[in-house]
Structures are given as structure tokens and as C-alpha cells.
Coordinates of N, CA and C and ligand atoms in Angstrom, one line a residue:
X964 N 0.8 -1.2 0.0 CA 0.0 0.0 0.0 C 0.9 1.3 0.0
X965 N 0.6 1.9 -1.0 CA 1.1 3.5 -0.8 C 0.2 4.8 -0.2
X966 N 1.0 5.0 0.8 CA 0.5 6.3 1.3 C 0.4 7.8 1.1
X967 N -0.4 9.1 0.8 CA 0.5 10.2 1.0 C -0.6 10.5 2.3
X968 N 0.1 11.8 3.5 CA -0.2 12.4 4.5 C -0.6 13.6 4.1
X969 N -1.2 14.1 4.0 CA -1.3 15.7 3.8 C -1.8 17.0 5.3
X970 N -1.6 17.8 4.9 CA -2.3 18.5 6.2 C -1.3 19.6 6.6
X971 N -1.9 20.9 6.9 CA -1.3 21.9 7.5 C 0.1 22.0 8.3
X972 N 0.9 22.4 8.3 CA 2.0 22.6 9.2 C 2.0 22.4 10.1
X973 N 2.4 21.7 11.3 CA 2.1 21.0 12.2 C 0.7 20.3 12.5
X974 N 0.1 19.5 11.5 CA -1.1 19.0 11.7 C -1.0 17.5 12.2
X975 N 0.6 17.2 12.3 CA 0.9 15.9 13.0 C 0.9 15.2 11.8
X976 N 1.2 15.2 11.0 CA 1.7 14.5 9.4 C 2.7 13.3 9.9
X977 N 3.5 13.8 10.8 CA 4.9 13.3 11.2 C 4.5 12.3 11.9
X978 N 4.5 12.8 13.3 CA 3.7 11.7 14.6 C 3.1 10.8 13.8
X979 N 1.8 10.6 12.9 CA 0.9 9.8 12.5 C 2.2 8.7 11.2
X980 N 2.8 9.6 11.0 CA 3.4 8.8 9.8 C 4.3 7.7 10.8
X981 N 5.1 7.9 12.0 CA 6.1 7.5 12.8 C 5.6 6.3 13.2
X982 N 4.1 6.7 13.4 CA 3.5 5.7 14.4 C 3.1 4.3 13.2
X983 N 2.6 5.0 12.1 CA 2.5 3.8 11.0 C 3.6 3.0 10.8
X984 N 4.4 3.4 11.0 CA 6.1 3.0 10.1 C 6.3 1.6 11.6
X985 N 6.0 2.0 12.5 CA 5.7 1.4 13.6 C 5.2 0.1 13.4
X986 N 3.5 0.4 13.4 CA 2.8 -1.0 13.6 C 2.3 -1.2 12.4
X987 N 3.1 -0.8 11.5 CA 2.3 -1.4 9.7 C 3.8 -1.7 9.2
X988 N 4.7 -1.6 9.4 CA 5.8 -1.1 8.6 C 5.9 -0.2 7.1
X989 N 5.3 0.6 7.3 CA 5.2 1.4 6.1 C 6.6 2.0 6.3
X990 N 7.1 2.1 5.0 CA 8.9 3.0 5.0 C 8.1 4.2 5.3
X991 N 9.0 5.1 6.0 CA 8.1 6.6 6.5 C 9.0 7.2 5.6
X992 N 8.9 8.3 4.7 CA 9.4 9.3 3.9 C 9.1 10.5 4.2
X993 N 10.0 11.2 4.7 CA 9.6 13.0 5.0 C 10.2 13.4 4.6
X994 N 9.4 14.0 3.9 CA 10.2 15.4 2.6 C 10.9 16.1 3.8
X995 N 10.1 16.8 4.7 CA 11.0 18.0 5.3 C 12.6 17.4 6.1
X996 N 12.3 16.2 6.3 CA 13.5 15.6 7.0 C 14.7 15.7 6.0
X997 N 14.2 14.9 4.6 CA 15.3 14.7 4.0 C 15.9 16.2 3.3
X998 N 15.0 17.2 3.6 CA 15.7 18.5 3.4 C 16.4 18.9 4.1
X999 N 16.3 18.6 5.6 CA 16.9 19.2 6.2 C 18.1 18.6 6.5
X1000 N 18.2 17.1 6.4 CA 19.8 16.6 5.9 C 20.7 17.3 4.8
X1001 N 19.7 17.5 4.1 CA 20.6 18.4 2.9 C 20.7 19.8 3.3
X1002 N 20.1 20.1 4.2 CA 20.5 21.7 4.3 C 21.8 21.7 5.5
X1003 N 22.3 21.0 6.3 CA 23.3 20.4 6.8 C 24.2 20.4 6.1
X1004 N 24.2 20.1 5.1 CA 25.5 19.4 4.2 C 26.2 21.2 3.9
X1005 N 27.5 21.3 3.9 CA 27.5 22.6 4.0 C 28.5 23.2 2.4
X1006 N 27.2 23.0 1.7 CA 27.6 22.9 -0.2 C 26.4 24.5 -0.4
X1007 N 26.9 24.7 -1.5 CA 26.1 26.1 -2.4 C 24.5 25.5 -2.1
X1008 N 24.3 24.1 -2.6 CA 22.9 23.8 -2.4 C 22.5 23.7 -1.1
X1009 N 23.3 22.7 -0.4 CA 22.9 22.9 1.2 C 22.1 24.5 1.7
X1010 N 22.9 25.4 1.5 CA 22.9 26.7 2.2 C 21.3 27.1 1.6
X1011 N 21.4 27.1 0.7 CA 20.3 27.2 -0.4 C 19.0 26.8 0.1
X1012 N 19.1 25.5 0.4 CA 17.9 24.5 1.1 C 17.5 25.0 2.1
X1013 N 18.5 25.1 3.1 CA 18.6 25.8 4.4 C 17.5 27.3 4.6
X1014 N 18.2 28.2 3.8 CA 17.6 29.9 3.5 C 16.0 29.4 3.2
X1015 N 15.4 28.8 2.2 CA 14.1 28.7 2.0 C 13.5 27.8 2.9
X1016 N 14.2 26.9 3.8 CA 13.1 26.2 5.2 C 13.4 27.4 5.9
X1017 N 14.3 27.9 6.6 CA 14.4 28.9 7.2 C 13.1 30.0 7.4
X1018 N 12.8 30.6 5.6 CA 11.8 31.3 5.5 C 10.2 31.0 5.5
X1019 N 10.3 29.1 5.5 CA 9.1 29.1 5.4 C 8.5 28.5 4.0
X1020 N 9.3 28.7 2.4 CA 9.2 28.9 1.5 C 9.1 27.1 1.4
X1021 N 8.5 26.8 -0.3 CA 8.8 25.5 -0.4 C 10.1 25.2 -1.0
X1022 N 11.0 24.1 -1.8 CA 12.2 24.6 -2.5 C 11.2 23.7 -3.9
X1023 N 12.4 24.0 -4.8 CA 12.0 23.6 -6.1 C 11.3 22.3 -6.1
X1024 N 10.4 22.0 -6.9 CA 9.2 20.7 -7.0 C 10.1 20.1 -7.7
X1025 N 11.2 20.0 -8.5 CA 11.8 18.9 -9.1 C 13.1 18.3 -8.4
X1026 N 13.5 19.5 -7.2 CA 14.6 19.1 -6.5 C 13.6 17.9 -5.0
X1027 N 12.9 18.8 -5.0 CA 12.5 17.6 -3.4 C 11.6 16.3 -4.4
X1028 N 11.2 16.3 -5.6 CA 10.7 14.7 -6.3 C 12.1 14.3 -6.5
X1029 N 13.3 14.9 -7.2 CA 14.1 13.9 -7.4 C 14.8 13.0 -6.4
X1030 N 14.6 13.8 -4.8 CA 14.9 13.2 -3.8 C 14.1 12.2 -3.4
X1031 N 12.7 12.7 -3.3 CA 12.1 11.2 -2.8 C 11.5 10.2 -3.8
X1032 N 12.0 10.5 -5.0 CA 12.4 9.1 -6.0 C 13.4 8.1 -5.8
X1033 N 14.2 8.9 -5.1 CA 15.6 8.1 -4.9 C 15.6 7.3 -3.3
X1034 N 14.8 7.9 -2.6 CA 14.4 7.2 -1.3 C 13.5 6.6 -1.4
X1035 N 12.3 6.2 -2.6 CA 11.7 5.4 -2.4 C 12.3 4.0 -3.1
X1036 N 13.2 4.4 -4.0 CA 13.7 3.5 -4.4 C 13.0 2.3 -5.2
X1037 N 12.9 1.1 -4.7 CA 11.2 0.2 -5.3 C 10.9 -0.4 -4.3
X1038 N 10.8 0.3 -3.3 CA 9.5 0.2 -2.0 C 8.4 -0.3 -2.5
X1039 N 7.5 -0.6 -2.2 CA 6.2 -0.8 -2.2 C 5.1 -0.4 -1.6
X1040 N 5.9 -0.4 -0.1 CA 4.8 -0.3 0.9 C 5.5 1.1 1.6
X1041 N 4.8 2.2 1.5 CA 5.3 3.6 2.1 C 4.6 4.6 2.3
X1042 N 5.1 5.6 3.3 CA 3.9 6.8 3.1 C 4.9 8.0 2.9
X1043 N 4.2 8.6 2.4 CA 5.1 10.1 2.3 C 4.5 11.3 2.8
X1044 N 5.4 11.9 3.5 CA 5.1 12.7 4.5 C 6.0 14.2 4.4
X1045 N 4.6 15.2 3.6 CA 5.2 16.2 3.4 C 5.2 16.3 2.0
X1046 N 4.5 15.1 1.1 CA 4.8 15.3 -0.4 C 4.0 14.5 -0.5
X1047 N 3.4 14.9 -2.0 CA 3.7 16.3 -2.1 C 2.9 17.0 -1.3
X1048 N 3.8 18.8 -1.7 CA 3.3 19.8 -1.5 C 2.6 21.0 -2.5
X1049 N 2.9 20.5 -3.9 CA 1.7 21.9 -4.7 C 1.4 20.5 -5.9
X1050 N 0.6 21.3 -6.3 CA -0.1 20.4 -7.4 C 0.9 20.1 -8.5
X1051 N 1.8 20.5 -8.6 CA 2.3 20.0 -9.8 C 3.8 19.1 -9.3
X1052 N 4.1 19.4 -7.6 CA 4.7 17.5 -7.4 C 3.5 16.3 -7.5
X1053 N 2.5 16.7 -7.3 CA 1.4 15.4 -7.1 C 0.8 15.2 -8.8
X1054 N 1.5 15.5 -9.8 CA 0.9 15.7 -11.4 C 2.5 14.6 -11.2
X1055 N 3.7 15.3 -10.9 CA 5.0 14.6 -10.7 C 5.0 13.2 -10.8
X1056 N 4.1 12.5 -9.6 CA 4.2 11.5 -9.2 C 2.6 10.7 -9.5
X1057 N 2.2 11.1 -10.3 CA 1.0 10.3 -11.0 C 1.2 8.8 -11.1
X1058 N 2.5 8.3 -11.8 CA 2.8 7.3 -11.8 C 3.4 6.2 -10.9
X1059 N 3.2 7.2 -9.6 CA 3.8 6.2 -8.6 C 2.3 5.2 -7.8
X1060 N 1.0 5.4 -8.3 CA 0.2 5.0 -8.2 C -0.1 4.8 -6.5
X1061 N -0.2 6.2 -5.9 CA -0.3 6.0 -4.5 C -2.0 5.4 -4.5
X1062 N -2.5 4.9 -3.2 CA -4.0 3.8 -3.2 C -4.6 5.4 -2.4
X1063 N -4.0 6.2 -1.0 CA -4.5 6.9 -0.8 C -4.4 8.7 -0.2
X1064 N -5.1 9.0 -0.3 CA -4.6 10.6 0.4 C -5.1 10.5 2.1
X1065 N -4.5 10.6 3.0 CA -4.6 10.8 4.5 C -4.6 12.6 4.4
X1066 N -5.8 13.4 4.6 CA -5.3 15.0 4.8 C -6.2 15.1 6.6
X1067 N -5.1 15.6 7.4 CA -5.4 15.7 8.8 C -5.7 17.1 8.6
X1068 N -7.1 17.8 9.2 CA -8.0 18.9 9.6 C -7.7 18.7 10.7
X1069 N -6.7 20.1 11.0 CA -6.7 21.2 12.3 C -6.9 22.2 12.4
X1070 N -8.2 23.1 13.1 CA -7.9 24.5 12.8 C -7.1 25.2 13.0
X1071 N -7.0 26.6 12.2 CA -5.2 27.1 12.8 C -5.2 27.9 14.0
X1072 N -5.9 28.2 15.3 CA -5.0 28.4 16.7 C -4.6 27.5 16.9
X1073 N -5.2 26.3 17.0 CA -4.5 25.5 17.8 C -3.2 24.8 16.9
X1074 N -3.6 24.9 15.7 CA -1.8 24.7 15.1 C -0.6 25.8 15.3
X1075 N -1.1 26.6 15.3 CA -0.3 28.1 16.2 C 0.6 27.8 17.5
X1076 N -0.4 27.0 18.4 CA -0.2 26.3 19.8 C 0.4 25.1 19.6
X1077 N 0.3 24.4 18.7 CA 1.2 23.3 18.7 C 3.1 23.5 17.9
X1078 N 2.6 24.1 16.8 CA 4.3 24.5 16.2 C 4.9 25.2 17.6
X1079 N 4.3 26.1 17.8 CA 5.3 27.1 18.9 C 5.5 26.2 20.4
X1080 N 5.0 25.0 20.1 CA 5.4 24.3 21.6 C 6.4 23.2 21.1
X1081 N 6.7 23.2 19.8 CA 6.8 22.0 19.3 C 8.4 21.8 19.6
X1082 N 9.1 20.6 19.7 CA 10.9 20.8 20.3 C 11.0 19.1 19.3
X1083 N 12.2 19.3 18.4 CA 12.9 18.1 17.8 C 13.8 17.5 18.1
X1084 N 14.5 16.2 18.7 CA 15.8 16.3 18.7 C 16.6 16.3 18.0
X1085 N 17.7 16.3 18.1 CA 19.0 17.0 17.6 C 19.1 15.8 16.1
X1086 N 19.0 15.0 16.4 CA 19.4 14.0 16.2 C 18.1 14.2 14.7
X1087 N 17.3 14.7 14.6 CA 16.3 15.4 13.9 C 14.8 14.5 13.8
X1088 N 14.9 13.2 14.0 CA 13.9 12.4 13.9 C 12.9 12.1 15.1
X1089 N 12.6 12.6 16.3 CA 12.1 12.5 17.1 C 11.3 13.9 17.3
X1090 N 10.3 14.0 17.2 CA 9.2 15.2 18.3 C 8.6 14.7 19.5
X1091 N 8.6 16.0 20.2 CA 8.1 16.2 21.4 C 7.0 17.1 21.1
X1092 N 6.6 17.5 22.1 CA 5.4 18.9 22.9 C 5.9 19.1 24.1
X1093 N 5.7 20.9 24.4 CA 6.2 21.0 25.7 C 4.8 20.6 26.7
X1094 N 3.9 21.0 26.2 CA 2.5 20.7 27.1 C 1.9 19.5 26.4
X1095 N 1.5 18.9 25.5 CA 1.4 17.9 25.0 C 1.7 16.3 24.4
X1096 N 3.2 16.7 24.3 CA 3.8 15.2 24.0 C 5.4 15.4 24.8
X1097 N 5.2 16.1 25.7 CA 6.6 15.7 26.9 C 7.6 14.9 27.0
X1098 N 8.9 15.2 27.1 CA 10.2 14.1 26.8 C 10.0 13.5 28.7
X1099 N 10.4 12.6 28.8 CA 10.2 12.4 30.2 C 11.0 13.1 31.0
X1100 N 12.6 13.6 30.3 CA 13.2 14.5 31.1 C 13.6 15.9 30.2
X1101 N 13.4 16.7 30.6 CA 13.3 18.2 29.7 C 14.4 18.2 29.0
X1102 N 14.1 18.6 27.8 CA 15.1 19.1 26.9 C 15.7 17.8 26.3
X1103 N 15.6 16.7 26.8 CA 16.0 15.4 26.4 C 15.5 14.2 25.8
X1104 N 15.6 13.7 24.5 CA 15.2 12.9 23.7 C 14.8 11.3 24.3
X1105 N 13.6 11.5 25.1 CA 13.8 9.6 25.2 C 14.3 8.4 24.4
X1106 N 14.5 9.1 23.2 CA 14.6 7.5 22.6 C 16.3 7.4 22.3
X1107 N 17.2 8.6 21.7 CA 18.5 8.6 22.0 C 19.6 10.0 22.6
X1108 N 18.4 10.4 23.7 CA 19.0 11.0 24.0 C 19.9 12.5 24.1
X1109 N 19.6 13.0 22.8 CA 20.0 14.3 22.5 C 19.2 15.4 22.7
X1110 N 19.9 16.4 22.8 CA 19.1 17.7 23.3 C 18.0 17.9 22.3
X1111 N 16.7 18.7 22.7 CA 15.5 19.3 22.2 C 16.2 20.5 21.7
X1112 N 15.3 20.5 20.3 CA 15.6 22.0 20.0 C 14.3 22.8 19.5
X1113 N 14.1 23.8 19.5 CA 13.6 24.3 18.4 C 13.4 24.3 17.2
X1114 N 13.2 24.1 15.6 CA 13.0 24.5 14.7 C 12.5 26.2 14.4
X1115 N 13.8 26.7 13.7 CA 14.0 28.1 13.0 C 12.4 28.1 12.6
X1116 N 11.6 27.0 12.1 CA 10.9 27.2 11.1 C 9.7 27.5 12.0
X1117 N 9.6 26.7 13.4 CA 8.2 26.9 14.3 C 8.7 28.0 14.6
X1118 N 9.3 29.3 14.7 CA 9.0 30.1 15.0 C 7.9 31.3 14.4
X1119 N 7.3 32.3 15.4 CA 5.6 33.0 14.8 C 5.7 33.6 13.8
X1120 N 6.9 34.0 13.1 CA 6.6 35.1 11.5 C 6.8 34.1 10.6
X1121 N 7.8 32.7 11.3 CA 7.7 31.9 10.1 C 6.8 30.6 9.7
X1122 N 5.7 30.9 11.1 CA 4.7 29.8 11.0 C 3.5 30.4 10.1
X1123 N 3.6 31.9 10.2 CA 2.7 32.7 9.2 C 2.8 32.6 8.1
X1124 N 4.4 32.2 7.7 CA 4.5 32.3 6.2 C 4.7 30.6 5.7
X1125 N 4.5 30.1 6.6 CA 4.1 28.6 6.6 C 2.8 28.2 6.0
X1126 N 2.1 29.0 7.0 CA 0.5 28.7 6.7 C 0.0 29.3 4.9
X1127 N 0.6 30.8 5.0 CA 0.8 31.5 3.5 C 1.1 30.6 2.3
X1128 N 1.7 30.3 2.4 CA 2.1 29.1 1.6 C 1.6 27.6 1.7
X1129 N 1.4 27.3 2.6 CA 0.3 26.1 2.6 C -1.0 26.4 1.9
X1130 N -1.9 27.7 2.3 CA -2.8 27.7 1.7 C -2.9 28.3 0.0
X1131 N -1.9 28.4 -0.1 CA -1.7 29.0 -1.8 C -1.0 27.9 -2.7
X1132 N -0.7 26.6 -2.0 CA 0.1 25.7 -2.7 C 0.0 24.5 -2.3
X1133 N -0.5 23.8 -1.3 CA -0.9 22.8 -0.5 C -1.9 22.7 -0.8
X1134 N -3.0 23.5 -0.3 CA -4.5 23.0 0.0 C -5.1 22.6 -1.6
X1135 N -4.7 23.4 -2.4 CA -5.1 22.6 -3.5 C -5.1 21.0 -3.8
X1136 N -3.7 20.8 -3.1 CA -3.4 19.2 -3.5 C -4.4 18.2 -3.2
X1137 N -5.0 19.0 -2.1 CA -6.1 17.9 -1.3 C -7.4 17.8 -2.3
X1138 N -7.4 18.9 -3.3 CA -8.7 19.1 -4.0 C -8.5 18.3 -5.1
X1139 N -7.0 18.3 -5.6 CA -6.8 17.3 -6.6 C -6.9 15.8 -6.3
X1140 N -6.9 15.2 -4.9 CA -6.9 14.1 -4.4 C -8.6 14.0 -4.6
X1141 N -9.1 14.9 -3.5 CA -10.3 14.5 -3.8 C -11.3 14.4 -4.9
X1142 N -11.0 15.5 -6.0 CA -11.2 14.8 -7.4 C -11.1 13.1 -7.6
X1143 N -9.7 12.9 -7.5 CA -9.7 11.3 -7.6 C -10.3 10.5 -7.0
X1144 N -11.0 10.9 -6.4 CA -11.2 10.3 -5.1 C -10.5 9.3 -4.3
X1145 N -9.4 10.3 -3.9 CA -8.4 9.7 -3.1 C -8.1 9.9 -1.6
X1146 N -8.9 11.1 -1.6 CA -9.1 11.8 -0.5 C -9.8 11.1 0.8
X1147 N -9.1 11.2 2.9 CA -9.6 10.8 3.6 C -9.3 11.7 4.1
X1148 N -10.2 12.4 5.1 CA -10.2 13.8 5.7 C -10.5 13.4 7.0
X1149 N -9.4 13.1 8.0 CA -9.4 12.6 9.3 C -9.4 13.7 10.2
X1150 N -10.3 14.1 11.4 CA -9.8 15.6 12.1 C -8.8 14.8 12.8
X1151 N -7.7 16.3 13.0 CA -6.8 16.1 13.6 C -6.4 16.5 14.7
X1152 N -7.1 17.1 15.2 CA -7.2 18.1 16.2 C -7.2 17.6 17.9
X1153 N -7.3 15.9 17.7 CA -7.7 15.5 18.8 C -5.6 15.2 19.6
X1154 N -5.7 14.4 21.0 CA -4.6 14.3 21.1 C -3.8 13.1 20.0
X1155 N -2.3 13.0 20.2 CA -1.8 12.3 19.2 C -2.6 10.8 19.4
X1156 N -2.8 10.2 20.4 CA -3.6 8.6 20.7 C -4.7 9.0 20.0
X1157 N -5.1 9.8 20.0 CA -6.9 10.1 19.0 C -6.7 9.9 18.0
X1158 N -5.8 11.0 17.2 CA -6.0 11.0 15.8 C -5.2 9.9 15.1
X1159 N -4.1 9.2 16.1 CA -3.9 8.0 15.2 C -4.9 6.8 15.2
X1160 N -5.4 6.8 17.2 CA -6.8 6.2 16.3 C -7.9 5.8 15.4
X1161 N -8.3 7.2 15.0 CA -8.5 7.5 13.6 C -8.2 7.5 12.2
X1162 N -6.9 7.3 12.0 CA -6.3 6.7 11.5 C -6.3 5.4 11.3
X1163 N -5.9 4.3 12.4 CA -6.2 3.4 12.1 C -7.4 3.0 11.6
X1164 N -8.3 3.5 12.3 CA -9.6 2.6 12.0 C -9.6 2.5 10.5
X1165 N -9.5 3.7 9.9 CA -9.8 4.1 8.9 C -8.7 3.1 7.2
X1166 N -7.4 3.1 8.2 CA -6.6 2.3 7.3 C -7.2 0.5 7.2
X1167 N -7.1 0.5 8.9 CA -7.8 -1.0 9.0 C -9.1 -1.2 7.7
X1168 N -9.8 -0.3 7.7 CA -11.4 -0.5 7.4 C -10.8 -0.7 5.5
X1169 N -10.0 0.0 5.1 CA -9.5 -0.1 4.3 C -8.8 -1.1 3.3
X1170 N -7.8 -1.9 4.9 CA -7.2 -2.4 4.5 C -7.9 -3.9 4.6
X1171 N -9.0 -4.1 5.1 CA -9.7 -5.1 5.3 C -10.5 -5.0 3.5
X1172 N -11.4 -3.9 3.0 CA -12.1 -3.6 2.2 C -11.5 -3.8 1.0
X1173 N -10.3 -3.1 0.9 CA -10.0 -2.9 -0.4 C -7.9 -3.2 -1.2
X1174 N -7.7 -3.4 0.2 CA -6.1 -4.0 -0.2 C -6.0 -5.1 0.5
X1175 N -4.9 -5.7 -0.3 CA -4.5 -6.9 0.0 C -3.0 -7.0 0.8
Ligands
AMP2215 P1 8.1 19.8 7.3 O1 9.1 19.1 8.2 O2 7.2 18.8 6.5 O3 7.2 20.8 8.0 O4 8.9 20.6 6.2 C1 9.8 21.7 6.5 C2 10.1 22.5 5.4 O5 10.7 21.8 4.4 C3 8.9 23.2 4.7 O6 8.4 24.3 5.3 C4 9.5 23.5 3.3 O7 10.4 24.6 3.4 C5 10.4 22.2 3.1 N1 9.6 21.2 2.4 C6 9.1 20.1 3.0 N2 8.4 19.3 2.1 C7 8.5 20.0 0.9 C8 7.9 19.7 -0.4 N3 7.2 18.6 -0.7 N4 8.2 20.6 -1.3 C9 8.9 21.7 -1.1 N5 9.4 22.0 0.1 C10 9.2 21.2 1.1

């Protein structure tokens, strides 16, 4: 089964995808992750990558497809998280014959309230919440350990130009899905045990109905 996630800037795209990769083994693929390895890398492009997450901005549609062509490799079974993001990566990848669209509905205060609490570790693959998904000891990664940080990007001018950009380039995608009728419009709003509940059911019910 192929997956994509869709949904607002911190709408828990990630969490939901982590947790699949979990108890489904779906390969988890995040665009924003594998950017931000590349924006590390300390090359003309790196810096590059770096400046437009920084701002908020998306980077080029053919630079983040050629990446997660190359990460999906010949997977089968995967979700991708974070991609696409405008309608013409999701024209891109027509042929990768994803089965469905996952788009999580949160309204935006409380995604306001969640980016600006939001802490990653260092190590880049783990999220927390300072009031809602807590490391068991502050500032420190339960699972290996490295310091919490912030992301440049949750911060408030650049969650605005986050959302700017989501809704001028994103939200379409979900209308192109749902044309296909590919579209599942799960609220997201609830805690993270909720909405991946929701989730499940919804993959189970799926995966019982119509994949094998
Ligand atoms: P995320 O971790 O999914 O919130 O992504 C962080 C940032 O990476 C975004 O704000 C964009 O700057 C960049 N990014 C992630 N996914 C894409 C994509 N599909 N297309 C272009 N830029 C992306």
C-alpha cells in the first residue's frame, strides 16, 4: 500500500506517519526531513535549502521529487510525509500509483499552539510537545538521548509564512486528491492517541475492504 499524508503545518503529518512505520511497517518518507539533511550538508545547495526552510518557502518541485524518488527506491509499501506539497509535485508522481490521500484537519489556533510548543531532537527524527507530548526529562530525547531543540521554522513570522504558503500551494493538492477520489479527511485536532486512532480505523477498514 502506498500512502501520502497531507495536512497543515504542524497537523501531526509526522507523529501519524512514525507511528505507522511502527505497527504497519510502512517505509516513513519526509520530505521536510530529508531537506533538512541536505540543508546540513555545508555545499552552495545545502545553504540554499537551508535559506528557504528557514523562511518558510517550499524549494523547487523537481529538486524535493528527485529526492524522494531516490528514497523510495522500489518500496512498495510507504507513506510520504510532506509530499507532495503543490499540485504539480502530485501531477509529478502520477505514476507512482499512490492507493491513498490521508489529509489531517486542524484548525489554525491551535496549530499556532502546537508548532510554537513543538521541540525536535537534535538527532532530527524525534518530536516532542512542551504541554502535550513531553520528553520524560526536559530538553532530552527519550529514545536517544539528544538535546531538544527548536526548529527556526516553528518560530511565529515563520509559521505565518508557513501557513501562506500552505494555503496558496498545499491546500489545492487535497482538491486534486479528492477529485480522484483519493481523498480521507481525518480531524486532527484531537490528542496524538486520537487522531492516530482515527487513523487506524480508517486504514484497517480499508485495509480489510479494499487492499490486500
Ligand atoms: P516539514 O518538516 O514537513 O514541516 O517541512 C519543513 C520545510 O521543508 C517546509 O516548510 C519546506 O520549506 C520544506 N519542504 C518540505 N516538504 C516539501 C515539499 N514537498 N516541497 C517543497 N518544500 C518542502
Amino acid at each position: 500500500m502506498k500512502l501520502i499524508i497531507l495536512g497543515p503545518p504542524g497537523s501531526g503529518k509526522g507523529t501519524v506517519a512514525e507511528r505507522l512505520e511502527q505497527d504497519f511497517s510502512f517505509f516513513h518518507i519526509s520530505a521536510g526531513e530529508l531537506l533538512r539533511k541536505e540543508a546540513i550538508t555545508n555545499t552552495l545547495q545545502g545553504k540554499k535549502i537551508k535559506a528557504l526552510i528557514d523562511a518558510g518557502h517550499l524549494v523547487p518541485d523537481e529538486f524535493i521529487h528527485d529526492l524522494i524518488q531516490k528514497k523510495i527506491g522500489n518500496k512498495r509499501k510507504y507513506i510520504l510525509d510532506g509530499f507532495p506539497r503543490s499540485v504539480e509535485q502530485a501531477r509529478m508522481i502520477e505514476d507512482f500509483q499512490v492507493n491513498k490521500a490521508l489529509y489531517l484537519a486542524v484548525p489554525e489556533d491551535l496549530i499556532v499552539e502546537r508548532l510554537s510548543g513543538r521541540r525536535v531532537c537534535a538527532q532530527g527524527h524525534h518530536g516532542y510537545h512542551i504541554k502535550y507530548l513531553p520528553p520524560k526529562k526536559a530538553g532530552i530525547c527519550d529514545i536517544d538521548g539528544s538535546a531538544l531543540i527548536q526548529r527556526k521554522d516553528d518560530l511565529p513570522a515563520v509559521i505565518k509564512e508557513r501557513f501562506k504558503v500552505f494555503h496558496e500551494q498545499t491546500a489545492p493538492v487535497a482538491d486534486y486528491y479528492q477529485k480522484k477520489k483519493m481523498l480521507i479527511i481525518i480531524d486532527g485536532s484531537g490528542s496524538p492517541d486520537e487522531v492516530y486512532r482515527l487513523v487506524r480505523k480508517v486504514l484497517q477498514l480499508e485495509t480489510t475492504n479494499t487492499f490486500k
